[in-house]
C-alpha positions as YAML, in Angstrom:
chain: A
units: angstrom
residues:
- id: 1
  name: MET
  ca: [153.81, 86.99, -138.03]
- id: 2
  name: PRO
  ca: [151.72, 89.97, -137.00]
- id: 3
  name: ALA
  ca: [149.96, 89.89, -140.38]
- id: 4
  name: ASN
  ca: [149.20, 86.21, -139.80]
- id: 5
  name: LYS
  ca: [147.71, 86.95, -136.38]
- id: 6
  name: HIS
  ca: [145.54, 89.61, -137.92]
- id: 7
  name: ASN
  ca: [144.18, 87.19, -140.52]
- id: 8
  name: LEU
  ca: [143.49, 84.59, -137.81]
- id: 9
  name: ALA
  ca: [141.58, 87.14, -135.74]
- id: 10
  name: ASN
  ca: [139.40, 88.07, -138.72]
- id: 11
  name: LYS
  ca: [138.59, 84.43, -139.43]
- id: 12
  name: THR
  ca: [137.43, 83.65, -135.88]
- id: 13
  name: LEU
  ca: [135.39, 86.82, -135.51]
- id: 14
  name: ARG
  ca: [131.70, 86.09, -136.05]
- id: 15
  name: ARG
  ca: [128.97, 88.59, -136.52]
- id: 16
  name: LEU
  ca: [126.06, 88.35, -134.11]
- id: 17
  name: PRO
  ca: [122.43, 88.74, -135.37]
- id: 18
  name: ALA
  ca: [122.16, 92.10, -133.65]
- id: 19
  name: ASP
  ca: [125.13, 93.35, -135.64]
- id: 20
  name: LYS
  ca: [123.24, 92.77, -138.89]
- id: 21
  name: ILE
  ca: [120.31, 95.08, -137.96]
- id: 22
  name: ALA
  ca: [120.42, 98.34, -139.80]
- id: 23
  name: TYR
  ca: [119.71, 101.14, -137.40]
- id: 24
  name: ARG
  ca: [117.64, 104.08, -138.53]
- id: 25
  name: LYS
  ca: [119.59, 107.26, -138.90]
- id: 26
  name: GLY
  ca: [117.17, 110.02, -139.74]
- id: 27
  name: ASP
  ca: [115.08, 107.84, -142.06]
- id: 28
  name: SER
  ca: [111.43, 108.77, -141.42]
- id: 29
  name: LYS
  ca: [110.02, 105.75, -143.26]
- id: 30
  name: CYS
  ca: [111.05, 103.13, -140.68]
- id: 31
  name: GLY
  ca: [109.70, 102.68, -137.12]
- id: 32
  name: PHE
  ca: [107.68, 105.09, -134.99]
- id: 33
  name: SER
  ca: [108.55, 108.49, -133.68]
- id: 34
  name: LEU
  ca: [108.05, 109.48, -130.05]
- id: 35
  name: VAL
  ca: [105.13, 111.74, -131.00]
- id: 36
  name: GLU
  ca: [103.36, 108.87, -132.75]
- id: 37
  name: ILE
  ca: [103.80, 106.65, -129.72]
- id: 38
  name: MET
  ca: [102.48, 109.36, -127.38]
- id: 39
  name: VAL
  ca: [99.40, 109.96, -129.58]
- id: 40
  name: GLY
  ca: [98.79, 106.20, -129.70]
- id: 41
  name: LEU
  ca: [98.96, 105.98, -125.90]
- id: 42
  name: VAL
  ca: [96.46, 108.84, -125.53]
- id: 43
  name: ILE
  ca: [94.04, 107.11, -127.92]
- id: 44
  name: LEU
  ca: [94.51, 103.78, -126.13]
- id: 45
  name: ALA
  ca: [93.88, 105.40, -122.74]
- id: 46
  name: SER
  ca: [90.67, 107.08, -123.93]
- id: 47
  name: VAL
  ca: [89.36, 103.84, -125.46]
- id: 48
  name: ALA
  ca: [90.25, 101.85, -122.33]
- id: 49
  name: GLY
  ca: [88.60, 104.49, -120.14]
- id: 50
  name: SER
  ca: [85.36, 104.41, -122.11]
- id: 51
  name: ILE
  ca: [85.29, 100.60, -122.03]
- id: 52
  name: PHE
  ca: [85.83, 100.64, -118.26]
- id: 53
  name: SER
  ca: [83.07, 103.22, -117.87]
- id: 54
  name: ALA
  ca: [80.67, 101.11, -119.93]
- id: 55
  name: PHE
  ca: [81.37, 98.02, -117.81]
- id: 56
  name: SER
  ca: [80.92, 100.03, -114.59]
- id: 57
  name: ALA
  ca: [77.58, 101.38, -115.78]
- id: 58
  name: SER
  ca: [76.37, 97.94, -116.83]
- id: 59
  name: LYS
  ca: [77.36, 96.47, -113.45]
- id: 60
  name: SER
  ca: [75.47, 99.24, -111.67]
- id: 61
  name: LEU
  ca: [72.38, 98.62, -113.83]
- id: 62
  name: LEU
  ca: [72.62, 94.90, -113.17]
- id: 63
  name: VAL
  ca: [72.70, 95.41, -109.39]
- id: 64
  name: SER
  ca: [69.83, 97.90, -109.59]
- id: 65
  name: SER
  ca: [67.70, 95.60, -111.73]
- id: 66
  name: ARG
  ca: [68.36, 92.71, -109.33]
- id: 67
  name: GLU
  ca: [67.16, 94.82, -106.39]
- id: 68
  name: ILE
  ca: [64.03, 95.93, -108.28]
- id: 69
  name: SER
  ca: [63.32, 92.33, -109.27]
- id: 70
  name: ILE
  ca: [63.47, 91.22, -105.63]
- id: 71
  name: ALA
  ca: [61.21, 94.10, -104.54]
- id: 72
  name: THR
  ca: [58.71, 93.27, -107.30]
- id: 73
  name: SER
  ca: [58.68, 89.63, -106.25]
- id: 74
  name: LEU
  ca: [58.16, 90.51, -102.57]
- id: 75
  name: ALA
  ca: [55.26, 92.85, -103.34]
- id: 76
  name: GLY
  ca: [53.65, 90.57, -105.93]
- id: 77
  name: SER
  ca: [53.76, 87.46, -103.74]
- id: 78
  name: TYR
  ca: [52.21, 89.37, -100.85]
- id: 79
  name: LEU
  ca: [49.40, 90.83, -103.00]
- id: 80
  name: ALA
  ca: [48.62, 87.44, -104.53]
- id: 81
  name: ALA
  ca: [48.43, 85.78, -101.11]
- id: 82
  name: ALA
  ca: [46.44, 88.64, -99.53]
- id: 83
  name: SER
  ca: [43.87, 88.51, -102.34]
- id: 84
  name: ALA
  ca: [42.77, 85.11, -101.00]
- id: 85
  name: ILE
  ca: [41.83, 86.50, -97.55]
- id: 86
  name: PRO
  ca: [38.04, 86.29, -97.03]
- id: 87
  name: LEU
  ca: [36.49, 89.76, -96.89]
- id: 88
  name: LYS
  ca: [34.79, 88.97, -93.57]
- id: 89
  name: ASP
  ca: [38.30, 88.90, -92.00]
- id: 90
  name: VAL
  ca: [39.38, 92.20, -93.58]
- id: 91
  name: THR
  ca: [40.07, 95.13, -91.26]
- id: 92
  name: VAL
  ca: [41.21, 98.54, -92.43]
- id: 93
  name: PHE
  ca: [44.64, 99.68, -91.20]
- id: 94
  name: ALA
  ca: [47.20, 102.39, -91.93]
- id: 95
  name: PRO
  ca: [50.68, 101.61, -93.34]
- id: 96
  name: THR
  ca: [52.16, 99.06, -90.97]
- id: 97
  name: ASP
  ca: [55.44, 97.16, -90.87]
- id: 98
  name: GLU
  ca: [54.99, 93.50, -91.77]
- id: 99
  name: ASN
  ca: [55.96, 92.39, -88.24]
- id: 100
  name: GLU
  ca: [53.06, 94.36, -86.71]
- id: 101
  name: LEU
  ca: [50.26, 93.45, -89.14]
- id: 102
  name: PRO
  ca: [46.90, 92.04, -87.94]
- id: 103
  name: GLU
  ca: [46.67, 88.25, -87.95]
- id: 104
  name: PRO
  ca: [45.25, 87.35, -91.35]
- id: 105
  name: PHE
  ca: [47.74, 89.72, -93.03]
- id: 106
  name: LYS
  ca: [51.00, 88.50, -91.43]
- id: 107
  name: PRO
  ca: [53.38, 86.86, -93.92]
- id: 108
  name: ALA
  ca: [53.46, 83.65, -91.85]
- id: 109
  name: SER
  ca: [49.63, 83.47, -91.94]
- id: 110
  name: LEU
  ca: [49.72, 83.90, -95.73]
- id: 111
  name: ASN
  ca: [52.44, 81.22, -96.13]
- id: 112
  name: ILE
  ca: [54.92, 83.60, -97.73]
- id: 113
  name: MET
  ca: [58.43, 84.48, -96.63]
- id: 114
  name: ALA
  ca: [59.24, 87.60, -94.66]
- id: 115
  name: SER
  ca: [61.29, 90.29, -96.38]
- id: 116
  name: PRO
  ca: [65.03, 89.53, -96.39]
- id: 117
  name: GLU
  ca: [67.53, 92.19, -95.38]
- id: 118
  name: PRO
  ca: [67.93, 95.00, -96.55]
- id: 119
  name: PHE
  ca: [64.30, 94.99, -97.78]
- id: 120
  name: LYS
  ca: [61.40, 96.14, -95.58]
- id: 121
  name: ARG
  ca: [57.75, 95.56, -96.40]
- id: 122
  name: SER
  ca: [54.99, 97.92, -95.27]
- id: 123
  name: VAL
  ca: [51.31, 97.15, -95.93]
- id: 124
  name: SER
  ca: [48.16, 99.27, -95.72]
- id: 125
  name: LEU
  ca: [44.50, 98.47, -96.35]
- id: 126
  name: LEU
  ca: [42.02, 101.18, -97.33]
- id: 127
  name: ALA
  ca: [38.25, 100.89, -97.60]
- id: 128
  name: LEU
  ca: [36.73, 102.22, -100.84]
- id: 129
  name: ASP
  ca: [33.06, 102.52, -101.85]
- id: 130
  name: GLN
  ca: [31.66, 101.12, -98.61]
- id: 131
  name: ALA
  ca: [28.17, 102.34, -99.61]
- id: 132
  name: GLY
  ca: [28.18, 99.99, -102.60]
- id: 133
  name: LEU
  ca: [27.51, 102.71, -105.16]
- id: 134
  name: GLU
  ca: [30.03, 101.29, -107.61]
- id: 135
  name: GLY
  ca: [29.54, 97.60, -106.84]
- id: 136
  name: GLY
  ca: [31.59, 97.65, -103.62]
- id: 137
  name: PRO
  ca: [32.67, 97.36, -101.01]
- id: 138
  name: PHE
  ca: [36.23, 97.59, -102.32]
- id: 139
  name: TYR
  ca: [39.44, 97.37, -100.35]
- id: 140
  name: GLN
  ca: [42.79, 98.55, -101.64]
- id: 141
  name: ILE
  ca: [45.82, 96.63, -100.41]
- id: 142
  name: ARG
  ca: [48.96, 98.70, -100.88]
- id: 143
  name: VAL
  ca: [52.43, 97.20, -100.41]
- id: 144
  name: GLU
  ca: [55.53, 99.38, -100.14]
- id: 145
  name: ILE
  ca: [58.99, 97.82, -100.30]
- id: 146
  name: THR
  ca: [61.92, 99.97, -99.17]
- id: 147
  name: TRP
  ca: [65.63, 99.17, -99.17]
- id: 148
  name: GLN
  ca: [69.06, 100.79, -99.10]
- id: 149
  name: ARG
  ca: [70.77, 100.64, -102.48]
- id: 150
  name: LYS
  ca: [74.17, 98.96, -102.35]
- id: 151
  name: GLU
  ca: [75.75, 101.19, -104.98]
- id: 152
  name: THR
  ca: [74.67, 104.62, -103.74]
- id: 153
  name: GLY
  ca: [73.40, 104.04, -100.20]
- id: 154
  name: SER
  ca: [70.19, 105.92, -101.03]
- id: 155
  name: THR
  ca: [66.76, 104.64, -100.05]
- id: 156
  name: ALA
  ca: [64.71, 103.12, -102.86]
- id: 157
  name: ILE
  ca: [60.95, 102.57, -102.76]
- id: 158
  name: TYR
  ca: [58.76, 100.21, -104.78]
- id: 159
  name: ASN
  ca: [54.94, 100.47, -104.49]
- id: 160
  name: SER
  ca: [52.29, 98.07, -105.70]
- id: 161
  name: SER
  ca: [48.59, 97.69, -104.96]
- id: 162
  name: THR
  ca: [45.50, 95.71, -105.85]
- id: 163
  name: LEU
  ca: [41.77, 95.87, -105.17]
- id: 164
  name: LEU
  ca: [39.62, 93.35, -103.34]
- id: 165
  name: GLN
  ca: [35.95, 93.33, -104.26]
- id: 166
  name: GLY
  ca: [32.97, 91.64, -102.74]
- id: 167
  name: ASN
  ca: [30.52, 91.81, -99.93]
- id: 168
  name: ALA
  ca: [31.59, 91.64, -96.31]
- id: 169
  name: GLU
  ca: [29.18, 88.82, -95.40]
...
């Protein structure tokens, strides 16, 4: 009877799928070694780091270009509106904050919006060729936009200017 029990046990014993896998025993042609995995991880980390760095740089450039675009728009809209001021109303003044400008040069008088935060607009008006030697008088309107950069916290400056020409009659 013990032989019969042994045969019965062999018949009911099933092999699981994991039992059929041949494990590598010193065969270098199957699988990966620990050194290969470590080298692969180093390469993966360097590639991932450079991709992250590229995305960080592009985000920084995008924010910077957005800020410069806003500053350009603020200066350009002011210069376009100020060019329509009659020369008889023009008075020369040093760089002045937009809140303290003389009446025809205030943003509200020119029907343009004031500078949003963190941007600040400063305007100056200089007289050039008042003797009329070069076809003047000329007036130079200079707009300076300053703001704090979000990325670095440093102060950025954008300057733009235009000339007004005509007689002061």
